[in-house]
Short mmCIF file of C-alpha atoms in Angstrom, two decimals:
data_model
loop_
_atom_site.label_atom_id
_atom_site.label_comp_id
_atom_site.label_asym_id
_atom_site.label_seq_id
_atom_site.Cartn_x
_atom_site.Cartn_y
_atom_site.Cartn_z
CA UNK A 1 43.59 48.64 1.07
CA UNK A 2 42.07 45.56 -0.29
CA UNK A 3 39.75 42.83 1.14
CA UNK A 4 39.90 39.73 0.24
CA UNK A 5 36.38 37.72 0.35
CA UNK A 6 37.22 33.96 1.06
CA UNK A 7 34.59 32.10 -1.53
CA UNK A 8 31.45 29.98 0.14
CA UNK A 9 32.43 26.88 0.55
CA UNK A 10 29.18 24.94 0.91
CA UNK A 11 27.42 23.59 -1.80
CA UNK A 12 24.21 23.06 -2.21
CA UNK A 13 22.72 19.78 -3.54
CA UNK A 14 19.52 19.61 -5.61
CA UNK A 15 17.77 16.89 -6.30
CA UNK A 16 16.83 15.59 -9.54
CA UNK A 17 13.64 16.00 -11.42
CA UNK A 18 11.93 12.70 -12.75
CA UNK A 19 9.07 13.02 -15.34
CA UNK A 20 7.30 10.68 -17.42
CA UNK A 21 7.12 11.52 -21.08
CA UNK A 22 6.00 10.34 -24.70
CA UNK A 23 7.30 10.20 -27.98
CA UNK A 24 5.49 10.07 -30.69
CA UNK A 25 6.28 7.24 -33.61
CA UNK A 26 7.07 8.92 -36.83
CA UNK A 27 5.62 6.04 -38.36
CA UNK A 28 1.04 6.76 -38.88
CA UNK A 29 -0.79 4.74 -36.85
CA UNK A 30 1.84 3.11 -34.93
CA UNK A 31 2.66 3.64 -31.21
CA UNK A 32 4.88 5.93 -29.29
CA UNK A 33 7.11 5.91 -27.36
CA UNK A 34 7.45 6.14 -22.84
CA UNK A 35 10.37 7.17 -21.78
CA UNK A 36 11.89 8.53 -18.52
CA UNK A 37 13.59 11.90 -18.00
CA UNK A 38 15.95 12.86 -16.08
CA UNK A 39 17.00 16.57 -15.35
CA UNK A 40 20.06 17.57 -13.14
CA UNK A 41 22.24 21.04 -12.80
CA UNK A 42 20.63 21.18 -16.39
CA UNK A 43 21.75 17.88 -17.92
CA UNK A 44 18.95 15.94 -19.52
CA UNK A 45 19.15 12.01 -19.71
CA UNK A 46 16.51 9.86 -21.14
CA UNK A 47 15.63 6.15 -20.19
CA UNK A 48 13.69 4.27 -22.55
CA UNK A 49 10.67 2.44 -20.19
CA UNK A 50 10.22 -0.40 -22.77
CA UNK A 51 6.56 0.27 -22.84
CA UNK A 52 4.35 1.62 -26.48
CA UNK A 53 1.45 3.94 -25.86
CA UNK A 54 -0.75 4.87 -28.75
CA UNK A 55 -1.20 8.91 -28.59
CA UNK A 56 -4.91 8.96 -27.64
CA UNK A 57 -3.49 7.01 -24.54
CA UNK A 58 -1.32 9.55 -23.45
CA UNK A 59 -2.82 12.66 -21.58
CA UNK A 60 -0.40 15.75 -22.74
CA UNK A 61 -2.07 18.18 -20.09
CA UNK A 62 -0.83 15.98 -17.03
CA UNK A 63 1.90 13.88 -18.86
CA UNK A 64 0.25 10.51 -17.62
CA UNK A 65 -1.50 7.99 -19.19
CA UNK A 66 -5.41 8.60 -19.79
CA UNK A 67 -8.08 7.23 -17.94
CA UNK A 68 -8.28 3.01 -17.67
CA UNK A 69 -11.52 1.52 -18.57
CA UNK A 70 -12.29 -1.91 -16.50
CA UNK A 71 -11.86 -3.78 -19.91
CA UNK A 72 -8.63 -2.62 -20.22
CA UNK A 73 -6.22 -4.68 -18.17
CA UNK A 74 -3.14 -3.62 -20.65
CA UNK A 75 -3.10 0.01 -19.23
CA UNK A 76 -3.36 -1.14 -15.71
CA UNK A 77 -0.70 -3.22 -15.83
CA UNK A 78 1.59 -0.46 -17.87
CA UNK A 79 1.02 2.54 -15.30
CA UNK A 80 1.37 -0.01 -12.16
CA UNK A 81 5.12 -0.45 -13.75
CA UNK A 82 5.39 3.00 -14.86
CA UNK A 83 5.17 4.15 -11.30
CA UNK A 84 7.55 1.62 -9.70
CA UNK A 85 10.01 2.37 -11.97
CA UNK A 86 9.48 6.62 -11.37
CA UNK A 87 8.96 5.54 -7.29
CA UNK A 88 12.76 3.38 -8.03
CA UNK A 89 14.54 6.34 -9.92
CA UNK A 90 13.53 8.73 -7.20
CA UNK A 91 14.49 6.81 -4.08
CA UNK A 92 17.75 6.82 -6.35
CA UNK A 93 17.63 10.49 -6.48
CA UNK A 94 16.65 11.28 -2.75
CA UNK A 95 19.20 8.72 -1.46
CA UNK A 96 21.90 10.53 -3.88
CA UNK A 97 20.62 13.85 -2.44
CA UNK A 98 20.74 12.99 1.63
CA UNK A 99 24.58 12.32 1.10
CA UNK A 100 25.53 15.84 0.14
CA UNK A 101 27.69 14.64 -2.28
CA UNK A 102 27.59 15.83 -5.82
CA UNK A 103 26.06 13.67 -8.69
CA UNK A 104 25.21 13.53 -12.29
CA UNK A 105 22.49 12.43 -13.93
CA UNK A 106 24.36 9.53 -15.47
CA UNK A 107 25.04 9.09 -11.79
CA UNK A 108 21.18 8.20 -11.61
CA UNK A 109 20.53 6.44 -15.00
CA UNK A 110 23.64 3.67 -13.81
CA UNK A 111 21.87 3.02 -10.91
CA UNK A 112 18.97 2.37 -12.37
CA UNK A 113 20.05 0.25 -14.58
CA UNK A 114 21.91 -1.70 -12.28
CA UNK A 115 18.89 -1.96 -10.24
CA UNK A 116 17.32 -3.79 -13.10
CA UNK A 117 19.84 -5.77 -14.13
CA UNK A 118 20.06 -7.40 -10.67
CA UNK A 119 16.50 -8.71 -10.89
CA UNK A 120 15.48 -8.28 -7.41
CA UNK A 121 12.97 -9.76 -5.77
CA UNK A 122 10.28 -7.15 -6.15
CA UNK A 123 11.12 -6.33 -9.54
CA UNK A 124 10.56 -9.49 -10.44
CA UNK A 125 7.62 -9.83 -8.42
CA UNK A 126 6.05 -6.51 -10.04
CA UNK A 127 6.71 -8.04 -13.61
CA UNK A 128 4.96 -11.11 -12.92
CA UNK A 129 2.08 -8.85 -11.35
CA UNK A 130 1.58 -7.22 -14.08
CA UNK A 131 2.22 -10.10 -16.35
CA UNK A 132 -1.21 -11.89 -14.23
CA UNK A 133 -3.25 -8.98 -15.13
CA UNK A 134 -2.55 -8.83 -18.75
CA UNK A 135 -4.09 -12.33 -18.85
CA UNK A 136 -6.68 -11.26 -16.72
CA UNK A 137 -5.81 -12.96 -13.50
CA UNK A 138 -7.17 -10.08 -11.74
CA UNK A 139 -7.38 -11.97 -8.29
CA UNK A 140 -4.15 -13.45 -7.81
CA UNK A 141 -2.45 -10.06 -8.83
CA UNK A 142 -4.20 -8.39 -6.57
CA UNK A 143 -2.82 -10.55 -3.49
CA UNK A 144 0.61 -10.73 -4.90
CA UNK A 145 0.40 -6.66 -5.12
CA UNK A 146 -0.65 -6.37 -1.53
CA UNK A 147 2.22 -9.00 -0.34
CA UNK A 148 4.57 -6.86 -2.18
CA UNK A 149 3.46 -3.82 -0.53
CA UNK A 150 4.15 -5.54 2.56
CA UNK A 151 7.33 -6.60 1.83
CA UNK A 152 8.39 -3.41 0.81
CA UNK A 153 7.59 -1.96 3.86
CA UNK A 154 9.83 -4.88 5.79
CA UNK A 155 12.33 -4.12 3.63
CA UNK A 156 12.71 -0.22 4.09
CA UNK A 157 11.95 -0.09 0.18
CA UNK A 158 15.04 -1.19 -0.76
CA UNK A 159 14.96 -4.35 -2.84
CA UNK A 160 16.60 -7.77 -2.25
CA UNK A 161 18.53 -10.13 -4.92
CA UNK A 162 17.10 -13.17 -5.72
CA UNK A 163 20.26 -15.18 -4.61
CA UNK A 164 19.55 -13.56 -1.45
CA UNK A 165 16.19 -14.74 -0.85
CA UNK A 166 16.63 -17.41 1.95
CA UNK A 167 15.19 -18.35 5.26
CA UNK A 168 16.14 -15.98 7.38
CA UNK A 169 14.51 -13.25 5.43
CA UNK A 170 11.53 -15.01 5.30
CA UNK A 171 11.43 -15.55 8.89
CA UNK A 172 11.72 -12.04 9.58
CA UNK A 173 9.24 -11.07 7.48
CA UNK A 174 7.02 -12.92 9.33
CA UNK A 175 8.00 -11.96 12.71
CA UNK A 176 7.64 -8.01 11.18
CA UNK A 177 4.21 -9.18 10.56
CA UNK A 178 2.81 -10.74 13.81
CA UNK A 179 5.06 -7.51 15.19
CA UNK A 180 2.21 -5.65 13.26
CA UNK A 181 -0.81 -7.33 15.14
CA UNK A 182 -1.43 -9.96 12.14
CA UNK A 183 -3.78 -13.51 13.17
CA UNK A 184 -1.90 -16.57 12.22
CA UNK A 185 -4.33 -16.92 8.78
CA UNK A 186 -3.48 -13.18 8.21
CA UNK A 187 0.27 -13.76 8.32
CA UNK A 188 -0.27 -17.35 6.27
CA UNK A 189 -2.03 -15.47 3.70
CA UNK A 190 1.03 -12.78 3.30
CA UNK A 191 3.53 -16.07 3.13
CA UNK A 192 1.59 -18.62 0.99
CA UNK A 193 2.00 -15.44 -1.78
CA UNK A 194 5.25 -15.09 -1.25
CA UNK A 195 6.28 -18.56 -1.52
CA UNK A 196 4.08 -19.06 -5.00
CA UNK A 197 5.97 -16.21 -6.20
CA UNK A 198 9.33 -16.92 -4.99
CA UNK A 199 8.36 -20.85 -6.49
CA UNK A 200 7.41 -18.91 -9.56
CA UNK A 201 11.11 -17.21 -10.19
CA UNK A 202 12.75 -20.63 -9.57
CA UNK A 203 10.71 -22.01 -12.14
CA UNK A 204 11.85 -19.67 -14.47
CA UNK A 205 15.48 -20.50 -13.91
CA UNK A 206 15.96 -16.88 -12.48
CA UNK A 207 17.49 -18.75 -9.00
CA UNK A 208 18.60 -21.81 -7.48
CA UNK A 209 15.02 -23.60 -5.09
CA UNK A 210 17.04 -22.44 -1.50
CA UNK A 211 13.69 -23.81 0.29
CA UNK A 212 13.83 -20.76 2.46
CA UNK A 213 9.98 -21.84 3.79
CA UNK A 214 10.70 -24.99 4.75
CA UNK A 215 10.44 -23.84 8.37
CA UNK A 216 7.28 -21.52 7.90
CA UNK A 217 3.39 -22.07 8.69
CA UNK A 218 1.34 -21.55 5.75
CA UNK A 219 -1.62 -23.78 6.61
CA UNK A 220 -4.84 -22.01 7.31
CA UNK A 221 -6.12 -22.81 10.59
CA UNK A 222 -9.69 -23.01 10.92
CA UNK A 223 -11.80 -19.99 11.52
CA UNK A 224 -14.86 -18.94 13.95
CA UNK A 225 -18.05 -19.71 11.80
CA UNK A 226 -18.92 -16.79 10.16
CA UNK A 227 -22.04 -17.48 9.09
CA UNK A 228 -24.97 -15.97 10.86
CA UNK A 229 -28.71 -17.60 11.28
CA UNK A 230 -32.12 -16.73 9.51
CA UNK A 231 -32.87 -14.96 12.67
CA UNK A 232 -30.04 -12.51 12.60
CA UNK A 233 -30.26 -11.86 8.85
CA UNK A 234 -34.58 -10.80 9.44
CA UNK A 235 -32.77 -8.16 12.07
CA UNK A 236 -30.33 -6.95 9.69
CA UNK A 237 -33.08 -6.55 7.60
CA UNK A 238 -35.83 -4.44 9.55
CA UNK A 239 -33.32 -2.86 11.70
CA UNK A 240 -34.00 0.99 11.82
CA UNK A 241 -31.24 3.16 10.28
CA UNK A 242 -32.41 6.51 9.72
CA UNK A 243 -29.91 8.83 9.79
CA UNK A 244 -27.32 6.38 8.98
CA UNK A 245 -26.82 6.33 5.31
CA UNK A 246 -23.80 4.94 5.28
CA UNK A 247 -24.49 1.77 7.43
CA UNK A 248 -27.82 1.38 5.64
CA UNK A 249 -25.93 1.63 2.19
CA UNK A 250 -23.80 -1.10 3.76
CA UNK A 251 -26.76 -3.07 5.33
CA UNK A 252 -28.47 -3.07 1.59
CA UNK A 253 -25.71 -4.01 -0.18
CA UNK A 254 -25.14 -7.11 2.19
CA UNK A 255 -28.93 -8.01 1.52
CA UNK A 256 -28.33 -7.93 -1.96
CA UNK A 257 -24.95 -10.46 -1.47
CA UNK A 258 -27.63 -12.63 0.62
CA UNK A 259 -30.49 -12.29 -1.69
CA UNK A 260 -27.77 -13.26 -4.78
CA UNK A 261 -26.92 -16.54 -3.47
CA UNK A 262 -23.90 -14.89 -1.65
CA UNK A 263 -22.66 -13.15 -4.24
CA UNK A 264 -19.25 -11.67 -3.61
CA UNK A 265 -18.51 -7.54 -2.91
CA UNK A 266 -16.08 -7.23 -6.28
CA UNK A 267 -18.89 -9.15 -8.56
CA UNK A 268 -21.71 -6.78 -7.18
CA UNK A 269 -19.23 -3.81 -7.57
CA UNK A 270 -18.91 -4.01 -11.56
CA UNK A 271 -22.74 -5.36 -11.81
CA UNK A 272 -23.91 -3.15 -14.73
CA UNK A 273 -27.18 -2.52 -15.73
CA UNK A 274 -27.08 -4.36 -18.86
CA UNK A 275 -26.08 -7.44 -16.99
CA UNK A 276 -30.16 -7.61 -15.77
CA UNK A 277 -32.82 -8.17 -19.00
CA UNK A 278 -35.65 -10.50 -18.78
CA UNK A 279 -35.64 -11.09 -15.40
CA UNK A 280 -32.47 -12.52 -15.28
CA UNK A 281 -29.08 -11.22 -13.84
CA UNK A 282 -26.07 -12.43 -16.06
CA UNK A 283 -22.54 -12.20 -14.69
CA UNK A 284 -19.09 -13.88 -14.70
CA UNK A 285 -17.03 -14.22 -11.20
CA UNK A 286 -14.12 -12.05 -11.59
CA UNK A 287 -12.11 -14.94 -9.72
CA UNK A 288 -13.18 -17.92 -11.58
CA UNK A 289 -14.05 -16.19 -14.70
CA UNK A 290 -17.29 -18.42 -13.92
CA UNK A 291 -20.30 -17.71 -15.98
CA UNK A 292 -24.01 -17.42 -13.50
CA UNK A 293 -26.79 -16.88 -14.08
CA UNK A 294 -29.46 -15.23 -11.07
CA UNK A 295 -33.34 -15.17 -11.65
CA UNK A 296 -33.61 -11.29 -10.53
CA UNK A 297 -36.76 -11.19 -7.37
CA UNK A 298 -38.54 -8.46 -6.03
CA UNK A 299 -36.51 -7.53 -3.07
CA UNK A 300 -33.31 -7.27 -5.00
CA UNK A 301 -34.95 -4.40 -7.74
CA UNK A 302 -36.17 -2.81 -4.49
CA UNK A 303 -33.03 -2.46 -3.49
CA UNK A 304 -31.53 -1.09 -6.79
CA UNK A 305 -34.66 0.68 -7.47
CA UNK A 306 -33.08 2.78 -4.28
CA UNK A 307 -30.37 3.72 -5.29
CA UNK A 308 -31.37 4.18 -9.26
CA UNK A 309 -29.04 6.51 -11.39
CA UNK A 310 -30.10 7.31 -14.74
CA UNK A 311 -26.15 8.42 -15.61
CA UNK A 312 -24.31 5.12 -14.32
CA UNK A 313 -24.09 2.38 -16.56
CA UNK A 314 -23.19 0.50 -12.96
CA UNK A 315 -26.41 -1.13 -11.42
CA UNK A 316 -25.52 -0.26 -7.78
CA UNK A 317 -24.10 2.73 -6.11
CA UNK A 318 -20.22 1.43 -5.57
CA UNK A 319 -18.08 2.71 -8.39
CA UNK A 320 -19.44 6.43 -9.05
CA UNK A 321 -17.19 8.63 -10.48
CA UNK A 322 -16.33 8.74 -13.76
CA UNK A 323 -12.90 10.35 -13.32
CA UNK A 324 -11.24 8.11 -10.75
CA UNK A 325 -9.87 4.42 -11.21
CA UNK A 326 -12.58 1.94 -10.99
CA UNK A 327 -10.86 -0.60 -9.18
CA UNK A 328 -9.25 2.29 -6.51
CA UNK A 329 -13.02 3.52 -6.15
CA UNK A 330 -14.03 -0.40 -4.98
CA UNK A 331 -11.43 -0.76 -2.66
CA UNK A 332 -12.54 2.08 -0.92
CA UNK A 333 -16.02 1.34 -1.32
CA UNK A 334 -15.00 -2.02 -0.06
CA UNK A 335 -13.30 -0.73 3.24
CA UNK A 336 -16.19 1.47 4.00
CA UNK A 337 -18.80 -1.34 3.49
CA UNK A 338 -17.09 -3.43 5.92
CA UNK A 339 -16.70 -0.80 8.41
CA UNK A 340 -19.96 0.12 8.71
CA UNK A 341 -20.93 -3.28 8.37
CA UNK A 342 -19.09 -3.93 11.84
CA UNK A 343 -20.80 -0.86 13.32
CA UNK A 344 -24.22 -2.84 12.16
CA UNK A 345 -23.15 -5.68 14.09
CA UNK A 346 -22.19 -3.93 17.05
CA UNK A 347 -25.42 -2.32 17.75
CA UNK A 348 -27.36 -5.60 16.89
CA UNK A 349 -25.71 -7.24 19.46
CA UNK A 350 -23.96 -9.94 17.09
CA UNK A 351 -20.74 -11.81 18.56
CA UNK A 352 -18.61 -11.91 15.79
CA UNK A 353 -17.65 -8.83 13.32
CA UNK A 354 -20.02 -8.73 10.34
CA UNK A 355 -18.42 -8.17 6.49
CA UNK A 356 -19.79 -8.81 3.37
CA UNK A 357 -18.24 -12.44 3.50
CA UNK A 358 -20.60 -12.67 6.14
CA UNK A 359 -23.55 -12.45 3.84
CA UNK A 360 -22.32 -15.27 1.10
CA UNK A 361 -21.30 -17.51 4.56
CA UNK A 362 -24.67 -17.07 5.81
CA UNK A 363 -26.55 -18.19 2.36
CA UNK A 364 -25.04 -21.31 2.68
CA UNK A 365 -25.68 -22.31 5.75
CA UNK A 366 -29.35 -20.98 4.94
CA UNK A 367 -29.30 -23.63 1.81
CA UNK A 368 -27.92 -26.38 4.27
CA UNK A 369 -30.53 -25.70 6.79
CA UNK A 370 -32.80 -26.00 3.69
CA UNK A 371 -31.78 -29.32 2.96
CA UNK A 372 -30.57 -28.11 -0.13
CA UNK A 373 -28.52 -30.81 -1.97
CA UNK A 374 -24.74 -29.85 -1.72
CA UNK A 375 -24.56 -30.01 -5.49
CA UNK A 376 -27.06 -27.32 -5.93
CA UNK A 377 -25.01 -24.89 -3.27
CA UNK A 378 -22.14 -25.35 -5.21
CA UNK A 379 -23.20 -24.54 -8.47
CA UNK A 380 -25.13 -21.36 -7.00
CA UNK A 381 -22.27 -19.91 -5.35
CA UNK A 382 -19.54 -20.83 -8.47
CA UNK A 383 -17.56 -23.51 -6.73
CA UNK A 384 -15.76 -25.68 -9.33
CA UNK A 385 -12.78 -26.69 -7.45
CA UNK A 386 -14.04 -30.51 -7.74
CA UNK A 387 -13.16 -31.99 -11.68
CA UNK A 388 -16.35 -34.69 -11.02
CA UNK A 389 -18.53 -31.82 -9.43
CA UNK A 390 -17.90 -29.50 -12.47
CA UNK A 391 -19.20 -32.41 -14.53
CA UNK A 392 -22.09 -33.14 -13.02
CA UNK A 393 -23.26 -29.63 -12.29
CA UNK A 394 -22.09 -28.89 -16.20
CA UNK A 395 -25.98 -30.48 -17.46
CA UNK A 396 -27.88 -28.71 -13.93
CA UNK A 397 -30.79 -26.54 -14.95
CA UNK A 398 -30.44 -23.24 -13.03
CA UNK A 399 -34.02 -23.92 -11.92
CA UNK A 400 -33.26 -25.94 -9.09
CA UNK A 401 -30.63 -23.37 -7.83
CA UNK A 402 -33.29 -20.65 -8.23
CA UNK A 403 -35.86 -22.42 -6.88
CA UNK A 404 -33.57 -23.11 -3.87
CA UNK A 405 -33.00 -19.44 -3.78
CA UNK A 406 -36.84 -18.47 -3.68
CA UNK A 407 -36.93 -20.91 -0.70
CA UNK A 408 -34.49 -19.59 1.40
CA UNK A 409 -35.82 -15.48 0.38
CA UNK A 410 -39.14 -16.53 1.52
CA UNK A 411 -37.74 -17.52 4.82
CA UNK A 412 -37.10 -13.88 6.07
#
C-alpha cells in the first residue's frame, strides 16, 4: 500500500534584506562608490545612491559612514539621505511582505525607482534639506526637517505627489496638528515651513502655484512676555540646589545665556575653548552666521571654571562624547535643559514656564530698563534684520555694548 503525502501548500514570505555598501574607485585617490543592496530568495540587486565617499569616510566594521565632525556639513547632509532612501526601500519591502504575495527583488528596485521618479513631496523636501545644509543653512534645515517629520507622520509615511499638493491636504494637516495639542504659533510655525517649501518646488518649475494656503493662518500671534525681572533672575541665581545637578547644570547654563547678552542654547553648545583668549569670547551665531564679540567677566569663568574638562575642546559641559553626533547630543542636551529649567521655575514660584529663551528675553528687557539705547541691544544680541540698523551699528565700538553688559551684571 502506498500513501500519498499531499505537498504544503503555504508559502512562506521573507522579507528582503537592505544594506548600505561601498565601492571602492579603481581610480588612486578618487572616491567610491554608495550603493544599495538588495538581497531576496538569494537574488542580489544593486542601486546606485548617487552619492561619492572617499574610503577613510566609510567605516567597513559597521558598513556606515564614519563619524561627522561639526565642520563637516557634506556628511550630514549625505547620511540624512542615505537613511531616507534605506527607511523608503524598506517600507517597500515590509509593505511587499504584509501581502503574502511573492516578490522579486526587481520587484523592490522598480518601486523604488518609481518612487523617485514621481518626485514627491518629501523627497523633494529632503533634497532641498540637505541641499540648505551643504551651504550651511543649518537653521532653516533644521525646521524644514522637523516639519517633514511631522508630515510624515500625517501622512502614514507614505509620500504625496507634488500635483497632489492642494488645500485640502494642507488643511488636514493642520487639523492633525491642533488634534495633537499644538498652540496656534506652534501649528503656524509647522505651516509657514511648509508653505516656503512647497513655494520653493514651484519656483523650481517642479509644479503648477495651486495656492493650497490661501485659506491657512500663518501669522504669529503675539505671545505672553517671556521675559522675567532683575528680581527673579537674583533668585535663579542664589537659589539652593544641592542635590539637583541636573537643574543646577540647567540653572548655570541659563546664567551664562544672561550673563552673554542672551546668548542663544545652540551658540553656547559649540562654544569651544579656543573661542575665549585675552579676555574676550569670539563667536559667530549659527543662525545669522553673525560675527560677536563678548568681553569674558568673572561670573561667566566661574561658571566654566565648574564644569572645567581638560579632554573637551568644548568650553561647557553640553556636547560630551566623542563618539555620538554632535548635533543629536545638543538636542538632547537641549530638551533636558529646558525641562529642568521648568522644574526651576516651578519651585520658584514663577508664572510662566522658564527655557533658555527665557534668559536672552530677560537681558533685554534688563538693557531697556537700563536705558540702554535700542541700537546698542541690537548689536549685542546679533539683530541685523534692519538694512539702516546694520549700517549704523557696522562703525559701533563693542565698548558701549560691553559696558552696557557690565551694567546690567552688576545689577544682580
Amino acid at each position: 500500500m502506498y500513501f500519498r503525502f499531499a505537498p504544503y501548500q503555504q508559502q512562506i514570505i521573507t522579507m528582503a534584506t537592505i544594506k548600505l555598501k561601498f565601492r571602492k574607485s579603481s581610480v588612486e585617490g578618487k572616491e567610491g562608490t554608495l550603493y544599495y543592496q538588495v538581497i531576496h530568495r538569494w537574488v542580489v540587486r544593486q542601486i546606485n545612491s548617487g552619492h561619492t565617499l572617499s574610503p577613510e569616510q566609510w567605516d567597513a566594521q559597521t558598513e556606515s559612514i564614519t563619524k561627522l565632525t561639526d565642520e563637516d556639513k557634506r556628511l550630514e547632509a549625505l547620511r540624512r539621505d542615505v537613511a531616507a532612501d534605506l527607511k523608503r526601500l524598506r517600507k517597500i519591502a515590509d509593505t511587499l511582505t504584509k501581502t503574502g504575495k511573492d516578490y522579486t527583488a526587481d520587484t523592490i528596485v522598480i518601486q523604488f525607482g518609481q518612487c523617485n521618479a514621481d518626485g514627491g513631496f518629501l523627497s523633494f523636501a529632503r533634497k532641498l534639506v540637505s541641499d540648505l545644509e551643504r551651504i550651511g543653512k543649518i537653521s532653516t534645515a533644521q525646521s524644514y526637517g522637523k516639519t517633514i517629520v511631522s508630515l510624515e507622520k500625517y501622512l502614514d509615511g507614505n509620500d504625496c505627489p507634488l500635483d497632489g499638493f492642494d488645500g485640502m491636504l494642507v488643511s488636514g494637516y493642520g487639523e492633525y496638528l491642533k488634534s495633537r495639542g499644538l498652540c496656534p504659533n506652534s501649528v503656524a510655525y509647522y505651516m509657514r515651513n511648509l508653505r516656503a517649501m512647497y513655494n520653493r518646488a514651484v519656483e523650481d518649475g517642479l509644479t503648477e502655484q495651486g495656492f493650497p494656503f490661501r485659506h491657512v493662518h500663518t501669522v504669529v500671534e503675539e505671545t505672553v512676555k517671556r521675559a522675567v525681572p532683575l528680581s527673579v533672575i537674583k533668585k535663579i541665581k542664589t537659589a539652593d540646589l544641592k542635590g539637583k545637578k541636573g537643574m543646577e547644570l540647567a540653572r548655570n547654563l541659563f546664567l551664562f545665556s544672561f550673563y552673554t547678552r542672551g546668548m542663544p542654547f545652540v551658540d553656547i553648545a559649540f562654544l569651544r575653548k579656543k573661542d575665549l583668549s585675552g579676555g574676550v569670547l569670539t563667536y559667530r551665531r549659527r543662525k545669522t552666521g553673525q560675527r560677536l564679540i563678548v568681553r569674558w567677566e568673572k561670573c561667566m569663568q566661574e561658571i566654566v571654571d565648574r564644569y572645567a574638562d581638560k579632554g573637551s575642546e568644548y568650553l561647557l559641559p553640553i556636547i560630551t562624547s566623542k563618539d555620538e553626533d554632535e548635533w543629536a547630543q545638543y538636542k538632547k542636551a537641549a530638551r533636558n535643559v529646558n525641562r529642568h529649567l521648568r522644574k526651576l521655575g516651578a519651585m520658584l514660584g514663577l508664572q510662566h514656564p522658564m527655557t533658555m529663551y527665557v534668559a536672552r528675553h530677560s537681558w533685554t528687557s534688563a538693557a531697556q530698563s537700563k536705558s540702554i539705547p535700542l541700537s546698542i541691544i541690537s548689536r549685542s544680541m546679533g539683530h541685523d534684520s534692519e538694512k539702516t540698523t546694520r549700517i549704523y551699528l557696522a562703525s559701533l565700538d563693542t565698548t558701549a555694548i560691553d559696558n552696557a553688559n557690565r551694567k546690567i551684571l552688576k545689577s544682580i
